[in-house]
Amino acid sequence: MEITRKFDVTGMTCPSCSVVVEKSVERLTGAGFVNVNLLANTMTVRYDETVLDEGAIISAVRAAGYDAVAREDSLERRIAPTQPLLRERLGARFAVSLTFALPLLYLSLSRLFDFPLPEAFRAGRGFSDAAALTQFLLVIPIMIANGSFYKKGFFALVKRSPTMDSLIAVGSSAAFAQGVVALYATAFGHAPSDVYFDSVGVILTLVTLGKFLEAKAKNQTTDAIRRLGTLRPDVATVLRNGKEMRVSVEEIGVGDLILITAGQHIPVDGIIVEGHSSVDSSALTGESIPLAKKEGDSVWSGSINLNGSFTFRAERVGTDTTLARIISLVEESSASKAPIAHLADKISGVFVPVVMGVAIAVGVAWLLAGESPSSALSFAVSVLVISCPCALGLATPTAIMVGSGKGSQNGILVKNAEALELANA
């Protein structure tokens, strides 16, 4: 029997990462539909539970260099922030990188703009041993702080599924290695040659800044879902055995009698059994005029009781409430892929290998043209490090999530991303 489960996936940093995760799970026997949402860091899998289980799916994701856990099907989990910790880690990495990249860049530009430097660091238009060694020492903390690029990038290469991190890892490692060789060559009496430690440091710093801004944007795009979640209170007054009790909304069961007073949010769906009031359901239905409610009328979670008080019997609780289903619909529509997003995924899947091939071809071409190995390497590295178009796979899902989120705020629910794309036609 086929079932659909969601998983939280960690470690993805670019569109090609999500493609790698999708392909890893799709190869499993029994796996059907697989969809990875890079913005929300989630994966939806439809599979035959008689052939495949959660453990095998999680193992496949881990084998690809990432991590996954089965997602809890609760309203709290759906509205929980997914990005703050990632954003904080990236912010710390960027701060460390910038601290060492600024003096590194200053040293690099000093030979072009004649910045003030101690005499020991000057050697005409080139670099003295002191300047080159100082750059070497400054770039090491930056590389250590951004070690995840190398861990994930080279792991993906070994698995023959290169990602954008692979481009960064290979390019910066090649530039670093060239600088180390140049330092040793100078120490053994060869003529000094250019080093590219500054390129390594600045590139890693700028890419980390980009990742930080992406994480921040992801957090903002999921705000709509969390705002919907705030419509439901955390606790409610329940009548049990003739006594009023304050309990967590998660503890409310079907059939419980709940007392609602003026100004309170309604926690679950139910039917009024005593009392009457005016209820504001605009957040759910878009109706700006409050609705009069009396005995026998239905009330929905997320609505606000404006005046009066009433008691209602819970009919739908937890993830079955109207509010939870709306949040689920918004979440699913933002996680679904529009036709144009599938095209972007296909391009991302072949982009990295193509770029690596082009970089090798560029290096060989310059060697054949008579350039030195150092210069040819710098040209090849340039191709690698500038070819990281993460926006290629992020632009469309970001637009879909923002669009569906804004729509929900205005009472418009979008079934899926394809419907959103067709709405423009």
GROMACS .gro file of C-alpha atoms in nm:
model
  425
    1MET     CA    1   0.000   0.000   0.000
    2GLU     CA    2   0.132   0.343  -0.092
    3ILE     CA    3   0.167   0.607   0.178
    4THR     CA    4   0.304   0.962   0.178
    5ARG     CA    5   0.546   1.084   0.444
    6LYS     CA    6   0.739   1.404   0.501
    7PHE     CA    7   1.097   1.430   0.618
    8ASP     CA    8   1.310   1.717   0.746
    9VAL     CA    9   1.634   1.730   0.549
   10THR     CA   10   1.941   1.914   0.676
   11GLY     CA   11   2.264   2.006   0.501
   12MET     CA   12   2.121   2.130   0.171
   13THR     CA   13   2.271   2.458   0.057
   14CYS     CA   14   2.191   2.491  -0.312
   15PRO     CA   15   1.950   2.369  -0.582
   16SER     CA   16   2.183   2.092  -0.696
   17CYS     CA   17   2.182   1.958  -0.337
   18SER     CA   18   1.807   1.909  -0.356
   19VAL     CA   19   1.846   1.736  -0.694
   20VAL     CA   20   2.102   1.495  -0.543
   21VAL     CA   21   1.867   1.412  -0.253
   22GLU     CA   22   1.573   1.355  -0.488
   23LYS     CA   23   1.770   1.123  -0.716
   24SER     CA   24   1.910   0.927  -0.421
   25VAL     CA   25   1.560   0.847  -0.293
   26GLU     CA   26   1.405   0.795  -0.637
   27ARG     CA   27   1.652   0.511  -0.702
   28LEU     CA   28   1.510   0.310  -0.411
   29THR     CA   29   1.283   0.019  -0.497
   30GLY     CA   30   0.930   0.106  -0.396
   31ALA     CA   31   0.979   0.481  -0.409
   32GLY     CA   32   0.729   0.677  -0.615
   33PHE     CA   33   0.684   1.052  -0.605
   34VAL     CA   34   0.972   1.241  -0.442
   35ASN     CA   35   0.975   1.618  -0.394
   36VAL     CA   36   1.240   1.815  -0.207
   37ASN     CA   37   1.162   2.169  -0.090
   38LEU     CA   38   1.492   2.355  -0.058
   39LEU     CA   39   1.330   2.657   0.107
   40ALA     CA   40   1.159   2.463   0.384
   41ASN     CA   41   1.429   2.190   0.401
   42THR     CA   42   1.164   1.920   0.369
   43MET     CA   43   1.114   1.615   0.149
   44THR     CA   44   0.784   1.452   0.058
   45VAL     CA   45   0.799   1.086  -0.044
   46ARG     CA   46   0.521   0.860  -0.164
   47TYR     CA   47   0.628   0.496  -0.137
   48ASP     CA   48   0.506   0.139  -0.105
   49GLU     CA   49   0.537   0.056   0.264
   50THR     CA   50   0.544  -0.318   0.187
   51VAL     CA   51   0.870  -0.270  -0.003
   52LEU     CA   52   1.028   0.041   0.149
   53ASP     CA   53   1.041   0.192   0.498
   54GLU     CA   54   1.146   0.520   0.660
   55GLY     CA   55   1.481   0.381   0.767
   56ALA     CA   56   1.584   0.298   0.410
   57ILE     CA   57   1.480   0.644   0.290
   58ILE     CA   58   1.679   0.816   0.567
   59SER     CA   59   1.980   0.594   0.493
   60ALA     CA   60   1.968   0.693   0.125
   61VAL     CA   61   1.969   1.061   0.216
   62ARG     CA   62   2.260   1.014   0.455
   63ALA     CA   63   2.452   0.817   0.193
   64ALA     CA   64   2.420   1.122  -0.033
   65GLY     CA   65   2.591   1.337   0.231
   66TYR     CA   66   2.289   1.491   0.403
   67ASP     CA   67   2.067   1.400   0.697
   68ALA     CA   68   1.695   1.338   0.733
   69VAL     CA   69   1.441   1.260   1.003
   70ALA     CA   70   1.075   1.167   0.971
   71ARG     CA   71   0.863   1.475   1.023
   72GLU     CA   72   0.611   1.487   1.306
   73ASP     CA   73   0.258   1.546   1.180
   74SER     CA   74   0.159   1.821   1.422
   75LEU     CA   75   0.055   2.182   1.390
   76GLU     CA   76   0.344   2.289   1.614
   77ARG     CA   77   0.595   2.128   1.381
   78ARG     CA   78   0.441   2.292   1.076
   79ILE     CA   79   0.463   2.642   1.217
   80ALA     CA   80   0.804   2.596   1.386
   81PRO     CA   81   1.081   2.818   1.243
   82THR     CA   82   1.312   2.611   1.023
   83GLN     CA   83   1.588   2.858   0.944
   84PRO     CA   84   1.699   3.064   1.249
   85LEU     CA   85   1.967   2.818   1.365
   86LEU     CA   86   2.107   2.786   1.014
   87ARG     CA   87   2.103   3.164   0.978
   88GLU     CA   88   2.288   3.208   1.307
   89ARG     CA   89   2.555   2.955   1.210
   90LEU     CA   90   2.605   3.119   0.872
   91GLY     CA   91   2.616   3.461   1.038
   92ALA     CA   92   2.897   3.343   1.268
   93ARG     CA   93   3.085   3.192   0.973
   94PHE     CA   94   3.054   3.514   0.778
   95ALA     CA   95   3.177   3.722   1.073
   96VAL     CA   96   3.489   3.506   1.108
   97SER     CA   97   3.548   3.506   0.733
   98LEU     CA   98   3.511   3.883   0.703
   99THR     CA   99   3.749   3.944   0.996
  100PHE     CA  100   4.033   3.772   0.811
  101ALA     CA  101   3.925   3.857   0.454
  102LEU     CA  102   3.951   4.236   0.501
  103PRO     CA  103   4.326   4.240   0.586
  104LEU     CA  104   4.380   3.973   0.321
  105LEU     CA  105   4.213   4.194   0.061
  106TYR     CA  106   4.406   4.497   0.185
  107LEU     CA  107   4.735   4.316   0.130
  108SER     CA  108   4.625   4.201  -0.214
  109LEU     CA  109   4.519   4.546  -0.332
  110SER     CA  110   4.818   4.725  -0.184
  111ARG     CA  111   5.037   4.645  -0.483
  112LEU     CA  112   4.780   4.801  -0.716
  113PHE     CA  113   4.685   5.109  -0.515
  114ASP     CA  114   5.004   5.160  -0.313
  115PHE     CA  115   4.834   5.127   0.026
  116PRO     CA  116   5.055   5.198   0.329
  117LEU     CA  117   5.247   4.887   0.432
  118PRO     CA  118   5.563   4.806   0.628
  119GLU     CA  119   5.869   4.799   0.405
  120ALA     CA  120   5.916   4.427   0.460
  121PHE     CA  121   5.588   4.366   0.274
  122ARG     CA  122   5.691   4.560  -0.035
  123ALA     CA  123   5.865   4.407  -0.334
  124GLY     CA  124   5.798   4.633  -0.630
  125ARG     CA  125   5.478   4.532  -0.808
  126GLY     CA  126   5.505   4.177  -0.678
  127PHE     CA  127   5.486   4.026  -0.333
  128SER     CA  128   5.757   3.986  -0.076
  129ASP     CA  129   5.795   3.659   0.111
  130ALA     CA  130   5.644   3.828   0.417
  131ALA     CA  131   5.333   3.942   0.228
  132ALA     CA  132   5.275   3.601   0.068
  133LEU     CA  133   5.325   3.418   0.398
  134THR     CA  134   5.090   3.658   0.577
  135GLN     CA  135   4.821   3.595   0.315
  136PHE     CA  136   4.872   3.222   0.363
  137LEU     CA  137   4.820   3.257   0.739
  138LEU     CA  138   4.512   3.480   0.695
  139VAL     CA  139   4.333   3.247   0.454
  140ILE     CA  140   4.362   2.935   0.673
  141PRO     CA  141   4.102   3.050   0.937
  142ILE     CA  142   3.862   3.137   0.654
  143MET     CA  143   3.897   2.790   0.504
  144ILE     CA  144   3.852   2.625   0.844
  145ALA     CA  145   3.539   2.832   0.921
  146ASN     CA  146   3.392   2.729   0.584
  147GLY     CA  147   3.501   2.367   0.603
  148SER     CA  148   3.148   2.248   0.523
  149PHE     CA  149   3.202   2.353   0.161
  150TYR     CA  150   3.492   2.109   0.133
  151LYS     CA  151   3.327   1.829   0.328
  152LYS     CA  152   3.008   1.837   0.124
  153GLY     CA  153   3.172   1.934  -0.204
  154PHE     CA  154   3.432   1.659  -0.215
  155PHE     CA  155   3.187   1.403  -0.073
  156ALA     CA  156   2.950   1.483  -0.360
  157LEU     CA  157   3.238   1.441  -0.607
  158VAL     CA  158   3.322   1.099  -0.464
  159LYS     CA  159   2.955   1.005  -0.501
  160ARG     CA  160   2.969   1.132  -0.863
  161SER     CA  161   2.692   1.380  -0.791
  162PRO     CA  162   2.878   1.714  -0.786
  163THR     CA  163   2.698   2.016  -0.646
  164MET     CA  164   2.762   2.390  -0.633
  165ASP     CA  165   2.968   2.323  -0.319
  166SER     CA  166   3.189   2.100  -0.534
  167LEU     CA  167   3.268   2.395  -0.760
  168ILE     CA  168   3.365   2.608  -0.463
  169ALA     CA  169   3.569   2.329  -0.302
  170VAL     CA  170   3.762   2.237  -0.616
  171GLY     CA  171   3.821   2.596  -0.726
  172SER     CA  172   3.937   2.730  -0.391
  173SER     CA  173   4.148   2.420  -0.318
  174ALA     CA  174   4.323   2.452  -0.654
  175ALA     CA  175   4.397   2.820  -0.592
  176PHE     CA  176   4.522   2.744  -0.239
  177ALA     CA  177   4.743   2.460  -0.363
  178GLN     CA  178   4.892   2.684  -0.632
  179GLY     CA  179   4.978   2.944  -0.364
  180VAL     CA  180   5.148   2.684  -0.143
  181VAL     CA  181   5.353   2.557  -0.439
  182ALA     CA  182   5.454   2.916  -0.519
  183LEU     CA  183   5.568   2.971  -0.160
  184TYR     CA  184   5.785   2.659  -0.164
  185ALA     CA  185   5.922   2.744  -0.509
  186THR     CA  186   6.031   3.086  -0.384
  187ALA     CA  187   6.186   2.931  -0.072
  188PHE     CA  188   6.397   2.702  -0.295
  189GLY     CA  189   6.530   2.995  -0.496
  190HIS     CA  190   6.288   3.014  -0.788
  191ALA     CA  191   6.155   3.348  -0.908
  192PRO     CA  192   5.853   3.468  -0.703
  193SER     CA  193   5.516   3.414  -0.868
  194ASP     CA  194   5.166   3.540  -0.792
  195VAL     CA  195   4.962   3.370  -0.521
  196TYR     CA  196   4.584   3.360  -0.509
  197PHE     CA  197   4.516   3.328  -0.139
  198ASP     CA  198   4.316   3.652  -0.158
  199SER     CA  199   4.086   3.497  -0.420
  200VAL     CA  200   4.025   3.196  -0.196
  201GLY     CA  201   3.944   3.409   0.109
  202VAL     CA  202   3.724   3.663  -0.066
  203ILE     CA  203   3.532   3.400  -0.265
  204LEU     CA  204   3.456   3.192   0.045
  205THR     CA  205   3.350   3.506   0.233
  206LEU     CA  206   3.118   3.627  -0.044
  207VAL     CA  207   2.962   3.284  -0.097
  208THR     CA  208   2.901   3.255   0.278
  209LEU     CA  209   2.737   3.598   0.272
  210GLY     CA  210   2.514   3.476  -0.009
  211LYS     CA  211   2.419   3.165   0.191
  212PHE     CA  212   2.342   3.383   0.493
  213LEU     CA  213   2.114   3.610   0.288
  214GLU     CA  214   1.943   3.303   0.137
  215ALA     CA  215   1.875   3.163   0.484
  216LYS     CA  216   1.736   3.497   0.592
  217ALA     CA  217   1.510   3.509   0.284
  218LYS     CA  218   1.392   3.153   0.349
  219ASN     CA  219   1.295   3.248   0.703
  220GLN     CA  220   1.096   3.547   0.579
  221THR     CA  221   0.910   3.341   0.319
  222THR     CA  222   0.786   3.097   0.584
  223ASP     CA  223   0.656   3.376   0.808
  224ALA     CA  224   0.309   3.351   0.651
  225ILE     CA  225   0.265   2.993   0.774
  226ARG     CA  226   0.382   3.084   1.122
  227ARG     CA  227   0.147   3.384   1.132
  228LEU     CA  228  -0.144   3.153   1.052
  229GLY     CA  229  -0.033   2.932   1.339
  230THR     CA  230  -0.052   3.221   1.585
  231LEU     CA  231  -0.430   3.237   1.528
  232ARG     CA  232  -0.465   2.930   1.748
  233PRO     CA  233  -0.421   2.978   2.127
  234ASP     CA  234  -0.185   2.762   2.327
  235VAL     CA  235  -0.431   2.686   2.607
  236ALA     CA  236  -0.809   2.667   2.644
  237THR     CA  237  -1.069   2.636   2.920
  238VAL     CA  238  -1.231   2.291   2.914
  239LEU     CA  239  -1.531   2.176   3.119
  240ARG     CA  240  -1.462   1.832   3.266
  241ASN     CA  241  -1.666   1.669   3.542
  242GLY     CA  242  -1.843   1.999   3.597
  243LYS     CA  243  -1.516   2.187   3.658
  244GLU     CA  244  -1.332   2.444   3.449
  245MET     CA  245  -0.978   2.336   3.363
  246ARG     CA  246  -0.701   2.517   3.174
  247VAL     CA  247  -0.536   2.265   2.944
  248SER     CA  248  -0.302   2.272   2.645
  249VAL     CA  249  -0.481   2.280   2.313
  250GLU     CA  250  -0.299   1.958   2.221
  251GLU     CA  251  -0.480   1.785   2.510
  252ILE     CA  252  -0.827   1.870   2.379
  253GLY     CA  253  -1.014   1.565   2.253
  254VAL     CA  254  -1.320   1.518   2.037
  255GLY     CA  255  -1.632   1.568   2.250
  256ASP     CA  256  -1.471   1.800   2.505
  257LEU     CA  257  -1.677   2.106   2.609
  258ILE     CA  258  -1.481   2.430   2.573
  259LEU     CA  259  -1.571   2.766   2.726
  260ILE     CA  260  -1.496   3.074   2.515
  261THR     CA  261  -1.518   3.431   2.650
  262ALA     CA  262  -1.497   3.769   2.475
  263GLY     CA  263  -1.167   3.834   2.293
  264GLN     CA  264  -1.048   3.474   2.289
  265HIS     CA  265  -0.936   3.278   1.985
  266ILE     CA  266  -1.124   2.956   1.919
  267PRO     CA  267  -0.880   2.664   1.958
  268VAL     CA  268  -1.051   2.382   1.763
  269ASP     CA  269  -1.354   2.324   1.537
  270GLY     CA  270  -1.685   2.248   1.701
  271ILE     CA  271  -2.055   2.319   1.748
  272ILE     CA  272  -2.201   2.565   2.000
  273VAL     CA  273  -2.410   2.394   2.266
  274GLU     CA  274  -2.480   2.695   2.490
  275GLY     CA  275  -2.464   3.075   2.451
  276HIS     CA  276  -2.429   3.309   2.156
  277SER     CA  277  -2.182   3.566   2.026
  278SER     CA  278  -2.033   3.743   1.722
  279VAL     CA  279  -1.730   3.572   1.572
  280ASP     CA  280  -1.464   3.720   1.344
  281SER     CA  281  -1.358   3.454   1.091
  282SER     CA  282  -1.195   3.693   0.845
  283ALA     CA  283  -0.854   3.527   0.877
  284LEU     CA  284  -1.006   3.202   0.751
  285THR     CA  285  -1.288   3.305   0.517
  286GLY     CA  286  -1.195   3.660   0.416
  287GLU     CA  287  -1.536   3.787   0.534
  288SER     CA  288  -1.485   4.125   0.699
  289ILE     CA  289  -1.826   4.129   0.873
  290PRO     CA  290  -1.847   3.933   1.202
  291LEU     CA  291  -2.084   3.637   1.197
  292ALA     CA  292  -2.358   3.591   1.459
  293LYS     CA  293  -2.328   3.251   1.623
  294LYS     CA  294  -2.587   3.067   1.836
  295GLU     CA  295  -2.660   2.719   1.962
  296GLY     CA  296  -2.618   2.459   1.686
  297ASP     CA  297  -2.387   2.676   1.474
  298SER     CA  298  -2.036   2.568   1.379
  299VAL     CA  299  -1.725   2.758   1.487
  300TRP     CA  300  -1.374   2.714   1.348
  301SER     CA  301  -1.028   2.721   1.495
  302GLY     CA  302  -0.848   3.049   1.441
  303SER     CA  303  -1.165   3.259   1.463
  304ILE     CA  304  -1.195   3.535   1.726
  305ASN     CA  305  -1.486   3.565   1.965
  306LEU     CA  306  -1.574   3.936   1.970
  307ASN     CA  307  -1.836   3.963   2.246
  308GLY     CA  308  -2.048   3.744   2.467
  309SER     CA  309  -1.949   3.394   2.569
  310PHE     CA  310  -2.049   3.042   2.471
  311THR     CA  311  -1.966   2.678   2.522
  312PHE     CA  312  -1.900   2.451   2.227
  313ARG     CA  313  -1.832   2.081   2.176
  314ALA     CA  314  -1.505   1.992   1.999
  315GLU     CA  315  -1.564   1.810   1.671
  316ARG     CA  316  -1.222   1.829   1.499
  317VAL     CA  317  -0.893   1.868   1.685
  318GLY     CA  318  -0.519   1.868   1.616
  319THR     CA  319  -0.429   1.847   1.249
  320ASP     CA  320  -0.793   1.791   1.149
  321THR     CA  321  -0.906   2.147   1.230
  322THR     CA  322  -0.987   2.401   0.962
  323LEU     CA  323  -0.686   2.612   1.054
  324ALA     CA  324  -0.449   2.313   1.042
  325ARG     CA  325  -0.583   2.208   0.703
  326ILE     CA  326  -0.537   2.561   0.567
  327ILE     CA  327  -0.179   2.565   0.695
  328SER     CA  328  -0.125   2.223   0.538
  329LEU     CA  329  -0.263   2.347   0.206
  330VAL     CA  330  -0.040   2.656   0.209
  331GLU     CA  331   0.258   2.439   0.301
  332GLU     CA  332   0.188   2.187   0.026
  333SER     CA  333   0.134   2.454  -0.238
  334SER     CA  334   0.462   2.623  -0.144
  335ALA     CA  335   0.642   2.288  -0.151
  336SER     CA  336   0.501   2.184  -0.489
  337LYS     CA  337   0.694   2.260  -0.804
  338ALA     CA  338   0.574   2.463  -1.098
  339PRO     CA  339   0.657   2.332  -1.447
  340ILE     CA  340   0.930   2.594  -1.483
  341ALA     CA  341   1.088   2.476  -1.155
  342HIS     CA  342   1.129   2.127  -1.298
  343LEU     CA  343   1.322   2.282  -1.588
  344ALA     CA  344   1.549   2.464  -1.342
  345ASP     CA  345   1.612   2.135  -1.157
  346LYS     CA  346   1.712   1.960  -1.479
  347ILE     CA  347   1.955   2.240  -1.561
  348SER     CA  348   2.103   2.232  -1.211
  349GLY     CA  349   2.153   1.856  -1.237
  350VAL     CA  350   2.387   1.887  -1.538
  351PHE     CA  351   2.526   2.234  -1.474
  352VAL     CA  352   2.806   2.142  -1.231
  353PRO     CA  353   2.963   1.864  -1.444
  354VAL     CA  354   2.947   2.089  -1.750
  355VAL     CA  355   3.117   2.377  -1.567
  356MET     CA  356   3.394   2.146  -1.445
  357GLY     CA  357   3.449   2.026  -1.800
  358VAL     CA  358   3.462   2.383  -1.927
  359ALA     CA  359   3.714   2.479  -1.655
  360ILE     CA  360   3.945   2.194  -1.754
  361ALA     CA  361   3.913   2.289  -2.120
  362VAL     CA  362   3.995   2.652  -2.041
  363GLY     CA  363   4.307   2.555  -1.845
  364VAL     CA  364   4.432   2.324  -2.121
  365ALA     CA  365   4.360   2.585  -2.389
  366TRP     CA  366   4.568   2.849  -2.213
  367LEU     CA  367   4.852   2.601  -2.164
  368LEU     CA  368   4.848   2.522  -2.535
  369ALA     CA  369   4.845   2.895  -2.606
  370GLY     CA  370   5.176   2.930  -2.427
  371GLU     CA  371   5.066   3.057  -2.086
  372SER     CA  372   5.243   2.942  -1.771
  373PRO     CA  373   5.084   2.665  -1.562
  374SER     CA  374   5.016   2.924  -1.290
  375SER     CA  375   4.824   3.151  -1.526
  376ALA     CA  376   4.635   2.863  -1.687
  377LEU     CA  377   4.532   2.740  -1.341
  378SER     CA  378   4.408   3.085  -1.244
  379PHE     CA  379   4.187   3.100  -1.554
  380ALA     CA  380   4.044   2.753  -1.483
  381VAL     CA  381   3.979   2.843  -1.120
  382SER     CA  382   3.804   3.163  -1.228
  383VAL     CA  383   3.556   2.959  -1.432
  384LEU     CA  384   3.483   2.734  -1.134
  385VAL     CA  385   3.432   2.998  -0.869
  386ILE     CA  386   3.210   3.233  -1.068
  387SER     CA  387   2.976   2.955  -1.183
  388CYS     CA  388   2.756   2.914  -0.877
  389PRO     CA  389   2.409   3.031  -0.988
  390CYS     CA  390   2.216   2.929  -0.677
  391ALA     CA  391   1.943   3.175  -0.776
  392LEU     CA  392   1.869   2.947  -1.072
  393GLY     CA  393   1.690   2.700  -0.848
  394LEU     CA  394   1.584   2.935  -0.569
  395ALA     CA  395   1.400   3.209  -0.759
  396THR     CA  396   1.095   3.003  -0.859
  397PRO     CA  397   1.029   2.824  -0.525
  398THR     CA  398   1.081   3.153  -0.340
  399ALA     CA  399   0.825   3.325  -0.560
  400ILE     CA  400   0.580   3.037  -0.513
  401MET     CA  401   0.615   3.038  -0.135
  402VAL     CA  402   0.578   3.415  -0.111
  403GLY     CA  403   0.280   3.411  -0.349
  404SER     CA  404   0.094   3.134  -0.166
  405GLY     CA  405   0.175   3.294   0.171
  406LYS     CA  406   0.049   3.637   0.066
  407GLY     CA  407  -0.260   3.476  -0.084
  408SER     CA  408  -0.344   3.300   0.241
  409GLN     CA  409  -0.319   3.631   0.427
  410ASN     CA  410  -0.584   3.770   0.193
  411GLY     CA  411  -0.814   3.469   0.205
  412ILE     CA  412  -0.690   3.317  -0.122
  413LEU     CA  413  -0.576   2.955  -0.107
  414VAL     CA  414  -0.366   2.811  -0.389
  415LYS     CA  415  -0.395   2.439  -0.456
  416ASN     CA  416  -0.045   2.395  -0.601
  417ALA     CA  417   0.237   2.576  -0.780
  418GLU     CA  418   0.110   2.480  -1.125
  419ALA     CA  419  -0.221   2.656  -1.053
  420LEU     CA  420  -0.029   2.963  -0.939
  421GLU     CA  421   0.176   2.965  -1.259
  422LEU     CA  422  -0.135   2.917  -1.476
  423ALA     CA  423  -0.309   3.207  -1.298
  424ASN     CA  424  -0.079   3.442  -1.487
  425ALA     CA  425  -0.197   3.308  -1.824
   0.00000   0.00000   0.00000
